[in-house]
Amino acid sequence: MRAIYFEEHGGPEVLKFGDLPDPEPGRGEVLMEVRAASLNHLDLFVRRGMPGFSIEFPHIPGSDASGVVAGLGEDVGGFEAGDRVLLNPSLSCGKCEYCIRGDASLCRTYHIMGETVNGTCCEKIVVPAENVIKIPAHISFEAAAAVPLVFLTAWRMLITRAALQPGEDVLILGAASGVGTACIQIAKRAGARVFAAASSEEKLELCRRLGADVVINYAEEDFVKRIKSETNKKGVDVCVDYIGKDTWVNSLKSLARGGRLVTCGATTGYDPQTDLRHIFFRQLQIIGSTMGSKNDLLAPLQFLFRGEIKAAIDRVMDLEETAEAHRLMESRSVAGKIVLRVGDKN
């Protein structure tokens, strides 16, 4: 099969396009022919190398994919060859107390497709049958591939963890990213007023189209002052911050008394300073969130299938252009998701 892979950590130049052996499904697994894959910032981190994570080379990156069922392992039912499907990229043991109660992302063995195991930037993948979800005919492969990781992450942050309520104010930083565009739409569906902050007018226009009530260019203005102005000095009930060190202090300042800051990442650094007086005097909550469970994906998928939310796709590129796609993401010139065309398009 054709695949994108790398044999050492480094910049986009380490990505290679070539042939690798076809995978074969084992017991309880589905062989999926990939029609489209989408990129996430996780792909950049894995390619560069992450402390504490070891992978075998050659390694295929990618967490999101859609395609068709091409084969079934033993003891797999409910699917037939040709079924149109997407992939839930979350992998866990399925047996521990966290998995049983529906909190798979707390599982001690939890990992993600493309993180420490081979991913989706290739023509064929083998995955557990429980990670395969059928998609209706009116949903394109490109749209389906752009949804899973970012929407399950956004749903878990806002709904499962932060318990966003109708009428609340929510600030989303990095709002034009894949996760950010998902957060905007989920927050609007939840009945919240959405403040979307991004770094360019082009990105802010995307946020407006997705339903943001107020947009803030935080490259040009102090987002804390703007939030205080828009909320009569109160602040927001919920702040979504996966940027990390560069925005952390101001994210806390943007919160109302009793507000919640929810984070799923730290792209600019993981060791910001925190004045604990802000936390206990104002009774703030700091909430961590990582990926999500299958239910955190199934919920937003129903909105997608009904046409009530959509994947924000910046552009569609060919699989062999993956290195250039990584460069575009690193330059921060992407608004939404980059989707890769893979294999037969029918």
GROMACS .gro file of C-alpha atoms in nm:
model
  346
    1MET     CA    1   0.000   0.000   0.000
    2ARG     CA    2   0.102   0.363  -0.047
    3ALA     CA    3   0.176   0.545   0.276
    4ILE     CA    4   0.332   0.847   0.439
    5TYR     CA    5   0.592   0.742   0.694
    6PHE     CA    6   0.909   0.854   0.869
    7GLU     CA    7   1.214   0.666   0.991
    8GLU     CA    8   1.352   0.935   1.223
    9HIS     CA    9   1.217   1.236   1.411
   10GLY     CA   10   1.258   1.581   1.265
   11GLY     CA   11   1.096   1.844   1.047
   12PRO     CA   12   0.852   1.789   0.759
   13GLU     CA   13   1.145   1.681   0.542
   14VAL     CA   14   1.163   1.343   0.724
   15LEU     CA   15   0.822   1.244   0.584
   16LYS     CA   16   0.847   0.992   0.302
   17PHE     CA   17   0.591   0.873   0.048
   18GLY     CA   18   0.626   0.512  -0.061
   19ASP     CA   19   0.509   0.153  -0.036
   20LEU     CA   20   0.467  -0.042   0.288
   21PRO     CA   21   0.318  -0.390   0.347
   22ASP     CA   22  -0.061  -0.420   0.358
   23PRO     CA   23  -0.201  -0.487   0.708
   24GLU     CA   24  -0.421  -0.791   0.775
   25PRO     CA   25  -0.716  -0.790   1.018
   26GLY     CA   26  -0.696  -1.013   1.325
   27ARG     CA   27  -0.969  -1.135   1.556
   28GLY     CA   28  -1.214  -0.855   1.632
   29GLU     CA   29  -1.060  -0.619   1.377
   30VAL     CA   30  -1.176  -0.444   1.061
   31LEU     CA   31  -0.966  -0.376   0.752
   32MET     CA   32  -1.050  -0.031   0.621
   33GLU     CA   33  -0.955   0.115   0.284
   34VAL     CA   34  -0.887   0.481   0.355
   35ARG     CA   35  -1.051   0.736   0.126
   36ALA     CA   36  -0.963   1.047   0.326
   37ALA     CA   37  -0.749   1.134   0.628
   38SER     CA   38  -0.718   1.462   0.814
   39LEU     CA   39  -0.429   1.618   1.001
   40ASN     CA   40  -0.408   1.735   1.362
   41HIS     CA   41  -0.136   1.910   1.562
   42LEU     CA   42  -0.069   1.574   1.726
   43ASP     CA   43   0.083   1.466   1.393
   44LEU     CA   44   0.340   1.745   1.420
   45PHE     CA   45   0.431   1.653   1.777
   46VAL     CA   46   0.470   1.283   1.693
   47ARG     CA   47   0.687   1.362   1.391
   48ARG     CA   48   0.913   1.589   1.596
   49GLY     CA   49   0.930   1.341   1.885
   50MET     CA   50   0.765   1.371   2.226
   51PRO     CA   51   0.937   1.313   2.563
   52GLY     CA   52   0.826   0.987   2.719
   53PHE     CA   53   0.689   0.841   2.396
   54SER     CA   54   0.875   0.581   2.194
   55ILE     CA   55   0.766   0.451   1.856
   56GLU     CA   56   0.887   0.189   1.614
   57PHE     CA   57   1.014   0.299   1.273
   58PRO     CA   58   0.897   0.324   1.005
   59HIS     CA   59   0.601   0.505   1.159
   60ILE     CA   60   0.282   0.610   0.980
   61PRO     CA   61   0.128   0.928   1.129
   62GLY     CA   62  -0.237   1.030   1.131
   63SER     CA   63  -0.532   0.988   1.368
   64ASP     CA   64  -0.841   1.060   1.157
   65ALA     CA   65  -0.975   0.865   0.860
   66SER     CA   66  -1.284   0.769   0.666
   67GLY     CA   67  -1.325   0.504   0.400
   68VAL     CA   68  -1.487   0.169   0.328
   69VAL     CA   69  -1.477  -0.169   0.496
   70ALA     CA   70  -1.249  -0.399   0.294
   71GLY     CA   71  -1.225  -0.703   0.521
   72LEU     CA   72  -1.330  -0.849   0.854
   73GLY     CA   73  -1.137  -1.049   1.110
   74GLU     CA   74  -1.284  -1.335   1.307
   75ASP     CA   75  -1.576  -1.265   1.541
   76VAL     CA   76  -1.669  -0.936   1.373
   77GLY     CA   77  -2.034  -0.875   1.295
   78GLY     CA   78  -2.244  -0.578   1.194
   79PHE     CA   79  -2.029  -0.474   0.897
   80GLU     CA   80  -2.008  -0.574   0.532
   81ALA     CA   81  -1.750  -0.507   0.263
   82GLY     CA   82  -1.817  -0.167   0.110
   83ASP     CA   83  -1.975  -0.008   0.417
   84ARG     CA   84  -1.888   0.362   0.439
   85VAL     CA   85  -1.726   0.428   0.776
   86LEU     CA   86  -1.516   0.664   0.984
   87LEU     CA   87  -1.266   0.590   1.258
   88ASN     CA   88  -1.285   0.668   1.627
   89PRO     CA   89  -0.912   0.730   1.692
   90SER     CA   90  -0.928   0.652   2.067
   91LEU     CA   91  -0.775   0.320   2.176
   92SER     CA   92  -0.810   0.173   2.526
   93CYS     CA   93  -0.826  -0.162   2.705
   94GLY     CA   94  -1.207  -0.175   2.724
   95LYS     CA   95  -1.193  -0.366   3.053
   96CYS     CA   96  -1.077  -0.136   3.334
   97GLU     CA   97  -1.309   0.059   3.564
   98TYR     CA   98  -1.265   0.376   3.357
   99CYS     CA   99  -1.348   0.206   3.026
  100ILE     CA  100  -1.649   0.027   3.177
  101ARG     CA  101  -1.797   0.349   3.313
  102GLY     CA  102  -1.747   0.529   2.980
  103ASP     CA  103  -1.433   0.729   3.061
  104ALA     CA  104  -1.198   0.554   2.818
  105SER     CA  105  -0.960   0.849   2.799
  106LEU     CA  106  -0.870   0.788   3.167
  107CYS     CA  107  -0.763   0.430   3.090
  108ARG     CA  108  -0.400   0.362   3.184
  109THR     CA  109  -0.340   0.211   2.839
  110TYR     CA  110  -0.520   0.490   2.652
  111HIS     CA  111  -0.354   0.595   2.328
  112ILE     CA  112  -0.443   0.743   1.992
  113MET     CA  113  -0.412   0.618   1.637
  114GLY     CA  114  -0.090   0.754   1.490
  115GLU     CA  115   0.059   0.838   1.830
  116THR     CA  116   0.250   0.524   1.935
  117VAL     CA  117   0.090   0.289   1.680
  118ASN     CA  118   0.070   0.331   1.304
  119GLY     CA  119  -0.189   0.581   1.189
  120THR     CA  120  -0.412   0.675   0.901
  121CYS     CA  121  -0.193   0.846   0.638
  122CYS     CA  122  -0.197   0.538   0.419
  123GLU     CA  123  -0.428   0.340   0.192
  124LYS     CA  124  -0.524   0.064   0.439
  125ILE     CA  125  -0.557   0.042   0.816
  126VAL     CA  126  -0.660  -0.227   1.063
  127VAL     CA  127  -0.857  -0.117   1.370
  128PRO     CA  128  -1.074  -0.274   1.642
  129ALA     CA  129  -1.431  -0.322   1.519
  130GLU     CA  130  -1.565  -0.112   1.807
  131ASN     CA  131  -1.371   0.187   1.669
  132VAL     CA  132  -1.550   0.179   1.333
  133ILE     CA  133  -1.866   0.388   1.288
  134LYS     CA  134  -2.092   0.381   0.982
  135ILE     CA  135  -2.160   0.708   0.801
  136PRO     CA  136  -2.459   0.794   0.581
  137ALA     CA  137  -2.425   0.830   0.205
  138HIS     CA  138  -2.479   1.208   0.205
  139ILE     CA  139  -2.168   1.270   0.418
  140SER     CA  140  -1.854   1.301   0.205
  141PHE     CA  141  -1.540   1.110   0.297
  142GLU     CA  142  -1.357   1.443   0.333
  143ALA     CA  143  -1.613   1.580   0.579
  144ALA     CA  144  -1.621   1.256   0.778
  145ALA     CA  145  -1.242   1.241   0.807
  146ALA     CA  146  -1.224   1.597   0.940
  147VAL     CA  147  -1.455   1.535   1.235
  148PRO     CA  148  -1.350   1.262   1.484
  149LEU     CA  149  -1.052   1.382   1.689
  150VAL     CA  150  -1.146   1.749   1.709
  151PHE     CA  151  -1.517   1.704   1.776
  152LEU     CA  152  -1.478   1.435   2.041
  153THR     CA  153  -1.210   1.651   2.207
  154ALA     CA  154  -1.432   1.960   2.195
  155TRP     CA  155  -1.741   1.777   2.318
  156ARG     CA  156  -1.558   1.626   2.614
  157MET     CA  157  -1.406   1.962   2.710
  158LEU     CA  158  -1.720   2.171   2.691
  159ILE     CA  159  -2.005   1.931   2.767
  160THR     CA  160  -1.864   1.636   2.961
  161ARG     CA  161  -1.597   1.815   3.165
  162ALA     CA  162  -1.687   2.188   3.184
  163ALA     CA  163  -2.064   2.120   3.184
  164LEU     CA  164  -2.137   2.427   2.970
  165GLN     CA  165  -2.492   2.555   3.031
  166PRO     CA  166  -2.739   2.753   2.818
  167GLY     CA  167  -2.691   3.125   2.860
  168GLU     CA  168  -2.329   3.103   2.975
  169ASP     CA  169  -2.043   3.295   2.815
  170VAL     CA  170  -1.752   3.095   2.674
  171LEU     CA  171  -1.418   3.222   2.541
  172ILE     CA  172  -1.238   3.001   2.288
  173LEU     CA  173  -0.870   3.079   2.225
  174GLY     CA  174  -0.719   2.955   1.899
  175ALA     CA  175  -1.075   2.943   1.776
  176ALA     CA  176  -0.990   2.889   1.407
  177SER     CA  177  -0.809   2.561   1.472
  178GLY     CA  178  -0.973   2.224   1.420
  179VAL     CA  179  -1.064   2.192   1.788
  180GLY     CA  180  -1.158   2.560   1.806
  181THR     CA  181  -1.401   2.545   1.514
  182ALA     CA  182  -1.560   2.238   1.673
  183CYS     CA  183  -1.587   2.421   2.007
  184ILE     CA  184  -1.765   2.716   1.846
  185GLN     CA  185  -2.034   2.495   1.697
  186ILE     CA  186  -2.081   2.278   2.006
  187ALA     CA  187  -2.103   2.583   2.233
  188LYS     CA  188  -2.367   2.740   2.009
  189ARG     CA  189  -2.566   2.415   2.009
  190ALA     CA  190  -2.548   2.424   2.390
  191GLY     CA  191  -2.702   2.773   2.395
  192ALA     CA  192  -2.393   2.965   2.505
  193ARG     CA  193  -2.270   3.306   2.392
  194VAL     CA  194  -1.942   3.247   2.211
  195PHE     CA  195  -1.635   3.474   2.217
  196ALA     CA  196  -1.388   3.349   1.955
  197ALA     CA  197  -1.026   3.468   1.962
  198ALA     CA  198  -0.785   3.413   1.673
  199SER     CA  199  -0.479   3.577   1.519
  200SER     CA  200  -0.594   3.708   1.179
  201GLU     CA  201  -0.896   3.860   1.010
  202GLU     CA  202  -0.924   3.559   0.779
  203LYS     CA  203  -0.948   3.326   1.078
  204LEU     CA  204  -1.197   3.554   1.252
  205GLU     CA  205  -1.420   3.550   0.944
  206LEU     CA  206  -1.430   3.170   0.963
  207CYS     CA  207  -1.532   3.198   1.329
  208ARG     CA  208  -1.813   3.436   1.235
  209ARG     CA  209  -1.942   3.198   0.969
  210LEU     CA  210  -1.950   2.916   1.224
  211GLY     CA  211  -2.165   3.122   1.459
  212ALA     CA  212  -1.933   3.308   1.699
  213ASP     CA  213  -2.116   3.600   1.861
  214VAL     CA  214  -1.805   3.812   1.928
  215VAL     CA  215  -1.466   3.779   1.757
  216ILE     CA  216  -1.136   3.907   1.898
  217ASN     CA  217  -0.804   3.946   1.718
  218TYR     CA  218  -0.570   3.870   2.006
  219ALA     CA  219  -0.269   3.956   1.792
  220GLU     CA  220  -0.386   4.318   1.792
  221GLU     CA  221  -0.584   4.371   2.112
  222ASP     CA  222  -0.584   4.262   2.476
  223PHE     CA  223  -0.846   3.990   2.490
  224VAL     CA  224  -0.893   4.029   2.868
  225LYS     CA  225  -0.988   4.397   2.832
  226ARG     CA  226  -1.224   4.310   2.547
  227ILE     CA  227  -1.389   4.033   2.747
  228LYS     CA  228  -1.435   4.260   3.050
  229SER     CA  229  -1.585   4.527   2.824
  230GLU     CA  230  -1.826   4.286   2.656
  231THR     CA  231  -1.940   4.128   2.985
  232ASN     CA  232  -1.983   4.442   3.197
  233LYS     CA  233  -1.657   4.357   3.382
  234LYS     CA  234  -1.787   4.014   3.487
  235GLY     CA  235  -1.574   3.785   3.267
  236VAL     CA  236  -1.667   3.459   3.098
  237ASP     CA  237  -1.805   3.149   3.266
  238VAL     CA  238  -1.583   2.912   3.067
  239CYS     CA  239  -1.250   2.964   2.890
  240VAL     CA  240  -1.107   2.705   2.649
  241ASP     CA  241  -0.727   2.731   2.637
  242TYR     CA  242  -0.506   2.471   2.467
  243ILE     CA  243  -0.244   2.730   2.368
  244GLY     CA  244  -0.073   2.709   2.706
  245LYS     CA  245   0.207   2.926   2.837
  246ASP     CA  246   0.153   3.231   2.613
  247THR     CA  247  -0.213   3.280   2.712
  248TRP     CA  248  -0.252   3.100   3.046
  249VAL     CA  249  -0.231   3.397   3.285
  250ASN     CA  250  -0.470   3.608   3.079
  251SER     CA  251  -0.707   3.315   3.039
  252LEU     CA  252  -0.743   3.300   3.417
  253LYS     CA  253  -0.794   3.678   3.428
  254SER     CA  254  -1.070   3.653   3.168
  255LEU     CA  255  -1.284   3.429   3.391
  256ALA     CA  256  -1.578   3.541   3.600
  257ARG     CA  257  -1.582   3.454   3.970
  258GLY     CA  258  -1.644   3.080   3.994
  259GLY     CA  259  -1.545   3.038   3.629
  260ARG     CA  260  -1.396   2.728   3.468
  261LEU     CA  261  -1.082   2.706   3.257
  262VAL     CA  262  -1.067   2.386   3.053
  263THR     CA  263  -0.753   2.276   2.873
  264CYS     CA  264  -0.657   1.990   2.643
  265GLY     CA  265  -0.311   2.103   2.533
  266ALA     CA  266  -0.019   2.341   2.565
  267THR     CA  267   0.118   2.418   2.220
  268THR     CA  268   0.327   2.718   2.336
  269GLY     CA  269   0.460   2.562   2.656
  270TYR     CA  270   0.347   2.353   2.951
  271ASP     CA  271   0.498   2.540   3.247
  272PRO     CA  272   0.320   2.877   3.285
  273GLN     CA  273   0.323   3.069   3.612
  274THR     CA  274  -0.001   3.067   3.807
  275ASP     CA  275  -0.086   3.309   4.087
  276LEU     CA  276  -0.279   3.079   4.320
  277ARG     CA  277  -0.457   3.376   4.475
  278HIS     CA  278  -0.655   3.409   4.152
  279ILE     CA  279  -0.767   3.049   4.197
  280PHE     CA  280  -0.881   3.047   4.558
  281PHE     CA  281  -1.001   3.405   4.605
  282ARG     CA  282  -1.216   3.391   4.291
  283GLN     CA  283  -1.300   3.022   4.336
  284LEU     CA  284  -1.190   2.927   3.985
  285GLN     CA  285  -1.181   2.573   3.849
  286ILE     CA  286  -0.901   2.441   3.627
  287ILE     CA  287  -1.024   2.138   3.435
  288GLY     CA  288  -0.807   1.901   3.237
  289SER     CA  289  -0.943   1.709   2.940
  290THR     CA  290  -0.782   1.462   2.701
  291MET     CA  291  -0.953   1.336   2.386
  292GLY     CA  292  -1.271   1.152   2.490
  293SER     CA  293  -1.482   0.839   2.493
  294LYS     CA  294  -1.684   0.691   2.209
  295ASN     CA  295  -1.994   0.863   2.350
  296ASP     CA  296  -1.811   1.197   2.327
  297LEU     CA  297  -1.784   1.130   1.952
  298LEU     CA  298  -2.127   0.978   1.889
  299ALA     CA  299  -2.303   1.284   2.030
  300PRO     CA  300  -2.162   1.545   1.786
  301LEU     CA  301  -2.180   1.295   1.498
  302GLN     CA  302  -2.560   1.302   1.522
  303PHE     CA  303  -2.551   1.679   1.464
  304LEU     CA  304  -2.314   1.628   1.169
  305PHE     CA  305  -2.535   1.363   1.011
  306ARG     CA  306  -2.837   1.597   1.039
  307GLY     CA  307  -2.644   1.885   0.884
  308GLU     CA  308  -2.655   2.097   1.202
  309ILE     CA  309  -2.277   2.121   1.237
  310LYS     CA  310  -2.001   2.087   0.979
  311ALA     CA  311  -1.634   2.019   0.951
  312ALA     CA  312  -1.433   2.335   0.890
  313ILE     CA  313  -1.200   2.232   0.608
  314ASP     CA  314  -0.928   2.477   0.504
  315ARG     CA  315  -0.817   2.274   0.202
  316VAL     CA  316  -0.799   1.923   0.055
  317MET     CA  317  -0.458   1.794  -0.056
  318ASP     CA  318  -0.325   1.468  -0.196
  319LEU     CA  319  -0.161   1.211   0.032
  320GLU     CA  320   0.178   1.265  -0.130
  321GLU     CA  321   0.158   1.635  -0.031
  322THR     CA  322   0.156   1.556   0.342
  323ALA     CA  323   0.497   1.716   0.406
  324GLU     CA  324   0.375   2.044   0.257
  325ALA     CA  325   0.057   2.015   0.466
  326HIS     CA  326   0.273   1.986   0.780
  327ARG     CA  327   0.464   2.300   0.675
  328LEU     CA  328   0.139   2.491   0.631
  329MET     CA  329   0.020   2.388   0.976
  330GLU     CA  330   0.350   2.488   1.135
  331SER     CA  331   0.329   2.830   0.967
  332ARG     CA  332  -0.011   2.885   1.135
  333SER     CA  333  -0.160   2.975   0.797
  334VAL     CA  334  -0.440   2.718   0.823
  335ALA     CA  335  -0.795   2.795   0.936
  336GLY     CA  336  -0.976   2.473   1.016
  337LYS     CA  337  -0.856   2.132   0.901
  338ILE     CA  338  -0.637   2.000   0.620
  339VAL     CA  339  -0.781   1.684   0.465
  340LEU     CA  340  -0.578   1.438   0.257
  341ARG     CA  341  -0.725   1.250  -0.040
  342VAL     CA  342  -0.630   0.883  -0.022
  343GLY     CA  343  -0.702   0.591  -0.254
  344ASP     CA  344  -1.013   0.543  -0.466
  345LYS     CA  345  -1.249   0.841  -0.437
  346ASN     CA  346  -1.571   0.649  -0.514
   0.00000   0.00000   0.00000
